[in-house]
Amino acid sequence: MNIENTQSQMRKGILEFCILSIIRRGEAYPSDIVEEMKAAQLHILEGTLYPLLTRLKNAEMLTYRWVESSSGPPRKYFSLTEKGETFYKELEQTWQELSNAVNTLTANNNPS
C-alpha cells in the first residue's frame, strides 16, 4: 500500500474546507491562498487551486472582483457568496463531527 497516495487522498478531502476558511476571513488572491496553505503545511499548487476556485465560482459559492495592479496584470480577488457561507457552515459541522469521531477512535491506540 502506498502511504503517499493515502496521505494525498486525506488532504484532498479537506482542501475545499481549508480554502473556503481562508476566503471566509476576507477577499483572497490565489497566490495568498497558496502561501497561507503552505505556512500551515498543507501544500497546494496553483495548478490545483485555480480549477477548484473556478468550480466553486461556477457553483455560486464564490464571487470575484478584478483589482488593477501596479506591478502587472489585474488581480482576481475571491470572496464567499451567501450560498458559499451556508456551504461553509455545513462543511464546518461535518469537519467537527469527523474530527471528534477520529479523535475518539485514535485517542487510545494501546492494544488491549
CSV table of C-alpha atoms in Angstrom, one decimal:
chain,number,residue,atom,x,y,z
A,1,MET,CA,0.0,0.0,0.0
A,2,ASN,CA,1.3,3.5,-0.9
A,3,ILE,CA,1.4,5.8,2.1
A,4,GLU,CA,1.8,8.9,-0.1
A,5,ASN,CA,-1.4,8.1,-2.0
A,6,THR,CA,-3.3,7.7,1.2
A,7,GLN,CA,-2.0,10.9,2.6
A,8,SER,CA,-2.8,12.7,-0.6
A,9,GLN,CA,-6.4,11.5,-0.5
A,10,MET,CA,-6.8,12.6,3.1
A,11,ARG,CA,-5.6,16.1,2.2
A,12,LYS,CA,-7.8,16.3,-0.9
A,13,GLY,CA,-10.8,15.6,1.3
A,14,ILE,CA,-10.3,18.8,3.3
A,15,LEU,CA,-8.9,21.1,0.6
A,16,GLU,CA,-12.2,22.9,-0.2
A,17,PHE,CA,-12.9,23.4,3.5
A,18,CYS,CA,-9.5,24.9,4.1
A,19,ILE,CA,-9.6,27.2,1.1
A,20,LEU,CA,-13.1,28.4,2.0
A,21,SER,CA,-11.9,29.0,5.5
A,22,ILE,CA,-9.2,31.4,4.2
A,23,ILE,CA,-11.6,33.2,1.8
A,24,ARG,CA,-14.3,33.4,4.5
A,25,ARG,CA,-12.0,35.8,6.5
A,26,GLY,CA,-11.9,38.3,3.7
A,27,GLU,CA,-11.2,38.6,0.0
A,28,ALA,CA,-8.3,36.4,-1.1
A,29,TYR,CA,-5.9,36.4,-4.0
A,30,PRO,CA,-4.9,32.9,-5.2
A,31,SER,CA,-1.2,33.2,-4.5
A,32,ASP,CA,-2.0,34.4,-1.0
A,33,ILE,CA,-4.1,31.3,-0.5
A,34,VAL,CA,-1.2,29.1,-1.7
A,35,GLU,CA,1.1,30.9,0.8
A,36,GLU,CA,-1.2,30.5,3.7
A,37,MET,CA,-1.8,26.9,3.0
A,38,LYS,CA,1.9,26.4,2.7
A,39,ALA,CA,2.5,28.1,6.0
A,40,ALA,CA,0.0,25.6,7.5
A,41,GLN,CA,1.9,22.7,6.0
A,42,LEU,CA,-0.9,22.0,3.5
A,43,HIS,CA,1.0,22.5,0.2
A,44,ILE,CA,-1.1,23.2,-2.8
A,45,LEU,CA,-0.1,24.1,-6.3
A,46,GLU,CA,-1.7,26.9,-8.2
A,47,GLY,CA,-2.5,24.4,-10.9
A,48,THR,CA,-4.7,22.6,-8.4
A,49,LEU,CA,-6.1,25.8,-6.8
A,50,TYR,CA,-7.3,27.6,-9.9
A,51,PRO,CA,-9.6,24.8,-11.1
A,52,LEU,CA,-11.0,24.4,-7.6
A,53,LEU,CA,-11.7,28.1,-7.4
A,54,THR,CA,-13.4,28.0,-10.8
A,55,ARG,CA,-15.5,25.1,-9.8
A,56,LEU,CA,-16.6,26.8,-6.5
A,57,LYS,CA,-17.3,30.0,-8.5
A,58,ASN,CA,-19.4,28.1,-11.1
A,59,ALA,CA,-21.3,26.5,-8.2
A,60,GLU,CA,-22.1,30.1,-6.9
A,61,MET,CA,-20.1,29.5,-3.7
A,62,LEU,CA,-17.6,32.2,-4.6
A,63,THR,CA,-17.6,35.5,-6.4
A,64,TYR,CA,-14.6,37.6,-7.5
A,65,ARG,CA,-13.7,41.1,-8.5
A,66,TRP,CA,-10.8,42.4,-10.6
A,67,VAL,CA,-8.3,44.8,-9.0
A,68,GLU,CA,-5.8,46.7,-11.0
A,69,SER,CA,-2.2,46.0,-10.1
A,70,SER,CA,0.7,48.5,-10.5
A,71,SER,CA,3.1,45.6,-10.9
A,72,GLY,CA,1.4,43.5,-13.6
A,73,PRO,CA,-2.0,42.4,-14.9
A,74,PRO,CA,-5.2,42.9,-12.9
A,75,ARG,CA,-5.7,40.5,-10.0
A,76,LYS,CA,-8.8,38.4,-9.3
A,77,TYR,CA,-9.8,38.5,-5.6
A,78,PHE,CA,-12.3,35.9,-4.4
A,79,SER,CA,-14.9,36.2,-1.7
A,80,LEU,CA,-17.7,34.0,-0.3
A,81,THR,CA,-21.3,34.4,-1.5
A,82,GLU,CA,-24.2,33.8,0.8
A,83,LYS,CA,-24.6,30.3,-0.7
A,84,GLY,CA,-20.9,29.8,-0.1
A,85,GLU,CA,-21.3,30.8,3.6
A,86,THR,CA,-24.1,28.3,4.0
A,87,PHE,CA,-22.0,25.6,2.3
A,88,TYR,CA,-19.0,26.5,4.6
A,89,LYS,CA,-21.1,26.2,7.7
A,90,GLU,CA,-22.3,22.7,6.6
A,91,LEU,CA,-18.6,21.7,5.9
A,92,GLU,CA,-17.6,23.1,9.3
A,93,GLN,CA,-20.3,21.0,11.0
A,94,THR,CA,-19.1,17.9,9.1
A,95,TRP,CA,-15.5,18.6,10.0
A,96,GLN,CA,-16.3,18.9,13.7
A,97,GLU,CA,-18.2,15.6,13.6
A,98,LEU,CA,-15.4,13.8,11.7
A,99,SER,CA,-12.7,15.4,13.8
A,100,ASN,CA,-14.4,14.4,17.1
A,101,ALA,CA,-15.0,10.8,15.8
A,102,VAL,CA,-11.4,10.4,14.6
A,103,ASN,CA,-10.0,11.8,17.8
A,104,THR,CA,-12.2,9.5,19.9
A,105,LEU,CA,-11.2,6.5,17.8
A,106,THR,CA,-7.5,7.3,17.9
A,107,ALA,CA,-7.2,8.7,21.4
A,108,ASN,CA,-6.3,5.3,22.9
A,109,ASN,CA,-4.2,3.4,20.5
A,110,ASN,CA,-2.8,1.0,23.0
A,111,PRO,CA,-3.8,-2.6,22.3
A,112,SER,CA,-6.0,-4.2,24.9
